[in-house]
Each structure stands twice: as C-alpha cells, then as structure tokens.
C-alpha cells in the first residue's frame, strides 16, 4: 500500500467498506432478487455478482467438510449467544438465533441453510462453470451438511418430545398425588 497514490488508497478503502457492507443480512434477499434477474453481466450488474460472491464467502462454512463446518457452527453460535446476553443486559429483545436457552442448534442450521444460504448459492451457481468445482464440491457439501443437520434436528426433536413427555408425566403424577383424599383420623361413632 505504500506505493499507492492517494486515489488508489481511496478506492481500496471504498472497496473494503463495500465488501463488509455486502455481508449485511438485511440486504440478503434484495441481492438474491437482483442476481436472479441478471440476464447478462454488465458493469451495472457486476455490483450484484460481486455482492453475491462476498456473501457466499461470508457464509461459506456450510460448504466446508462436515468437521470444519461443525467447528464454525459452534463459533458462530457462541457469537450469537454472546450477542443475546448483551441484548438482555441492555434490556433489548433477544434477536433470532441469539437465545442460548434454545438448544435446537441443528434445527437452526437447517433453516439457515435452506432459507438463507441455499437460495444465494443456487441463484449464483450460474456464474460458475457448469459441472465444475462449485457444483461438485461447494453445492454437494452444502447439501450433505444440510442432510446431516436434518438428521440431527430429528434427534433434537425426539429428545425434546421425550423431555416434554417426562415433564408432563411428572406433573400428572404430582397432581394425582395431591388430589388423593386425606384419611380422617377422627374416631367414628359406633
């Protein structure tokens, strides 16, 4: 950067800021809509192609081998839970996925992949060589990881149902015990 002139440094800074802002999830579906509408990549549409690539790299842990993907899932979950704790400290409503009382991580990952990541990757897929590494590696791993989380979500749901059932049985037992009539200790007349 030392040999760059003032204009080059300014342009580089502008691109860095643009790249960070491109990861903003509040604009996620707007980017997907624009990418889907692109008929031919012109200079004007290049902005959305670039945004989609930046967003895909930001969300790329879903396309990593499962063991790496799980590590990144734990990291982002911890980051979300830390954010939720700060929101509670500040008297704010806890944002989605930030409540650490919600133990259904797998269910969250299924939704994350199905509703956020897959639509972005699928709409951007046409910018990569058909049958190339994007299809054979990235899309395949994303789908394999989704299948893994779907199986884990079924386990979570099963555990949740068993826990709920156990709790309701405990309450029912407690209620029936407390409703048992007391035996009178008074002596009855002859």
C-alpha positions as MATLAB code, in Angstrom:
seq = 'XXXXXXXXXXXXXXXXXXXXXXXXXXXXXXXXXXXXXXXXXXXXXXXXXXXXXXXXXXXXXXXXXXXXXXXXXXXXXXXXXXXXXXXXXXXXXXXXXXXXXXXXXXXXXXXXXXXXXXXXXXXXXXXXXXXXXXXXXXXXXXXXXXXXXXXXXXXXXXXXXXXXXXXXXXXXXXXXXXXXXXXXXXXXXX';
ca = [
       0.000    0.000    0.000;
       2.995    2.299    0.469;
       3.449    2.731   -3.305;
      -0.186    3.524   -3.981;
      -1.183    7.051   -4.786;
      -3.936    8.830   -2.848;
      -6.670    7.836   -5.351;
      -5.688    4.126   -5.251;
      -5.769    4.128   -1.448;
      -9.153    5.832   -1.511;
     -10.514    3.270   -3.989;
      -9.109    0.373   -1.946;
     -10.732    1.737    1.234;
     -14.026    2.169   -0.614;
     -13.901   -1.460   -1.823;
     -13.120   -2.734    1.698;
     -16.104   -0.883    3.146;
     -18.293   -2.069    0.286;
     -17.179   -5.672    0.888;
     -18.020   -5.529    4.601;
     -21.413   -3.940    3.919;
     -22.127   -6.582    1.263;
     -22.373   -9.165    4.068;
     -25.310   -7.317    5.693;
     -28.126   -9.849    6.013;
     -30.779   -7.115    5.946;
     -29.996   -6.768    2.215;
     -29.640  -10.522    1.618;
     -32.895  -11.185   -0.234;
     -32.580   -7.965   -2.227;
     -29.219   -9.229   -3.512;
     -30.714  -12.637   -4.393;
     -33.588  -10.966   -6.265;
     -31.148   -8.856   -8.282;
     -28.878  -11.822   -9.017;
     -31.834  -13.896  -10.254;
     -32.883  -11.043  -12.555;
     -29.484  -10.722  -14.264;
     -29.767  -11.720  -17.914;
     -26.307  -10.623  -18.986;
     -23.487   -9.460  -16.725;
     -22.810   -5.812  -17.472;
     -20.865   -3.265  -15.424;
     -24.122   -2.338  -13.662;
     -24.912   -5.945  -12.698;
     -21.317   -6.645  -11.705;
     -22.075   -4.963   -8.364;
     -24.602   -7.712   -7.539;
     -22.378  -10.507   -8.813;
     -19.630   -9.160   -6.570;
     -22.044   -8.874   -3.610;
     -23.206  -12.457   -4.102;
     -19.612  -13.739   -4.150;
     -18.759  -11.761   -0.989;
     -21.924  -13.067    0.712;
     -21.113  -16.644   -0.325;
     -17.630  -16.339    1.151;
     -19.130  -14.912    4.357;
     -21.483  -17.910    4.611;
     -19.020  -20.427    3.186;
     -18.668  -22.568    6.292;
     -21.731  -24.503    5.079;
     -19.669  -25.714    2.130;
     -16.701  -26.915    4.148;
     -16.120  -30.550    5.119;
     -18.501  -31.502    7.933;
     -15.933  -31.429   10.759;
     -14.828  -27.891    9.807;
     -18.417  -26.790    9.274;
     -19.330  -28.019   12.779;
     -16.431  -26.032   14.289;
     -17.609  -22.871   12.541;
     -21.205  -23.562   13.564;
     -20.117  -23.744   17.222;
     -18.159  -20.497   16.847;
     -20.990  -18.545   15.263;
     -23.492  -19.986   17.742;
     -21.280  -18.786   20.610;
     -21.015  -15.360   18.965;
     -24.816  -15.206   18.626;
     -25.313  -16.277   22.252;
     -22.843  -13.617   23.416;
     -24.845  -11.057   21.433;
     -28.066  -12.326   23.034;
     -26.525  -11.933   26.501;
     -25.575   -8.328   25.694;
     -29.098   -7.652   24.382;
     -30.558   -8.972   27.658;
     -28.082   -6.844   29.680;
     -29.268   -3.782   27.749;
     -32.964   -4.595   28.165;
     -33.434   -5.379   24.481;
     -35.433   -8.146   22.854;
     -33.172  -11.090   22.031;
     -32.520  -11.413   18.286;
     -33.341  -14.653   16.436;
     -30.770  -17.420   16.990;
     -29.215  -15.446   19.879;
     -31.127  -17.023   22.762;
     -28.867  -19.576   24.412;
     -31.882  -21.140   26.126;
     -32.849  -22.507   22.714;
     -30.874  -25.741   22.490;
     -32.090  -26.646   18.993;
     -28.896  -25.785   17.124;
     -29.470  -28.356   14.360;
     -32.938  -27.011   13.622;
     -31.450  -23.524   13.298;
     -28.781  -24.794   10.905;
     -31.385  -26.496    8.705;
     -33.329  -23.230    8.446;
     -30.146  -21.220    7.908;
     -29.021  -23.439    5.032;
     -32.468  -23.886    3.445;
     -33.694  -20.304    3.676;
     -30.577  -18.130    3.574;
     -27.616  -19.979    2.130;
     -29.119  -22.312   -0.498;
     -31.138  -19.588   -2.285;
     -27.999  -17.428   -2.545;
     -25.755  -20.261   -3.726;
     -28.371  -21.601   -6.147;
     -29.052  -18.176   -7.698;
     -25.301  -17.534   -8.066;
     -24.462  -21.011   -9.340;
     -24.811  -19.920  -12.971;
     -21.790  -17.621  -12.647;
     -19.533  -20.662  -12.229;
     -18.518  -23.362  -14.726;
     -21.296  -25.911  -15.078;
     -20.198  -29.255  -13.647;
     -17.117  -27.612  -12.121;
     -15.874  -27.389   -8.558;
     -18.721  -25.117   -7.487;
     -21.241  -27.834   -8.405;
     -19.157  -30.854   -7.432;
     -17.670  -29.545   -4.199;
     -19.432  -26.439   -2.876;
     -23.044  -27.359   -3.678;
     -22.519  -31.023   -2.783;
     -21.004  -30.232    0.623;
     -23.715  -27.688    1.358;
     -26.373  -30.300    0.621;
     -24.523  -33.030    2.546;
     -24.212  -30.712    5.557;
     -27.926  -29.846    5.320;
     -28.788  -33.568    5.331;
     -26.557  -34.049    8.401;
     -28.339  -31.206   10.242;
     -31.754  -32.555    9.245;
     -30.863  -35.875   10.894;
     -29.560  -34.044   13.973;
     -32.734  -31.928   14.074;
     -34.839  -35.098   14.155;
     -32.761  -36.277   17.135;
     -33.221  -32.896   18.844;
     -36.965  -33.074   18.263;
     -37.117  -36.603   19.621;
     -35.206  -35.571   22.758;
     -37.436  -32.525   23.129;
     -40.596  -34.669   22.862;
     -39.234  -37.157   25.400;
     -38.351  -34.325   27.795;
     -41.800  -32.773   27.398;
     -43.467  -36.144   27.912;
     -41.375  -36.842   31.018;
     -42.233  -33.404   32.432;
     -45.948  -33.826   31.743;
     -45.919  -37.275   33.369;
     -44.215  -35.799   36.433;
     -46.837  -33.039   36.662;
     -49.669  -35.572   36.225;
     -48.204  -37.794   38.946;
     -47.767  -34.794   41.238;
     -51.352  -33.620   40.611;
     -52.848  -37.067   41.205;
     -50.864  -37.422   44.429;
     -52.009  -34.040   45.712;
     -55.646  -34.851   44.891;
     -55.742  -38.077   46.910;
     -58.329  -37.561   49.687;
     -56.893  -37.485   53.163;
     -57.946  -40.280   55.520;
     -59.758  -38.949   58.566;
     -58.146  -39.665   61.866;
     -61.371  -38.893   63.796;
     -62.970  -41.771   65.565;
     -66.282  -42.657   64.041;
     -69.285  -43.201   66.346;
     -70.323  -46.883   66.925;
];
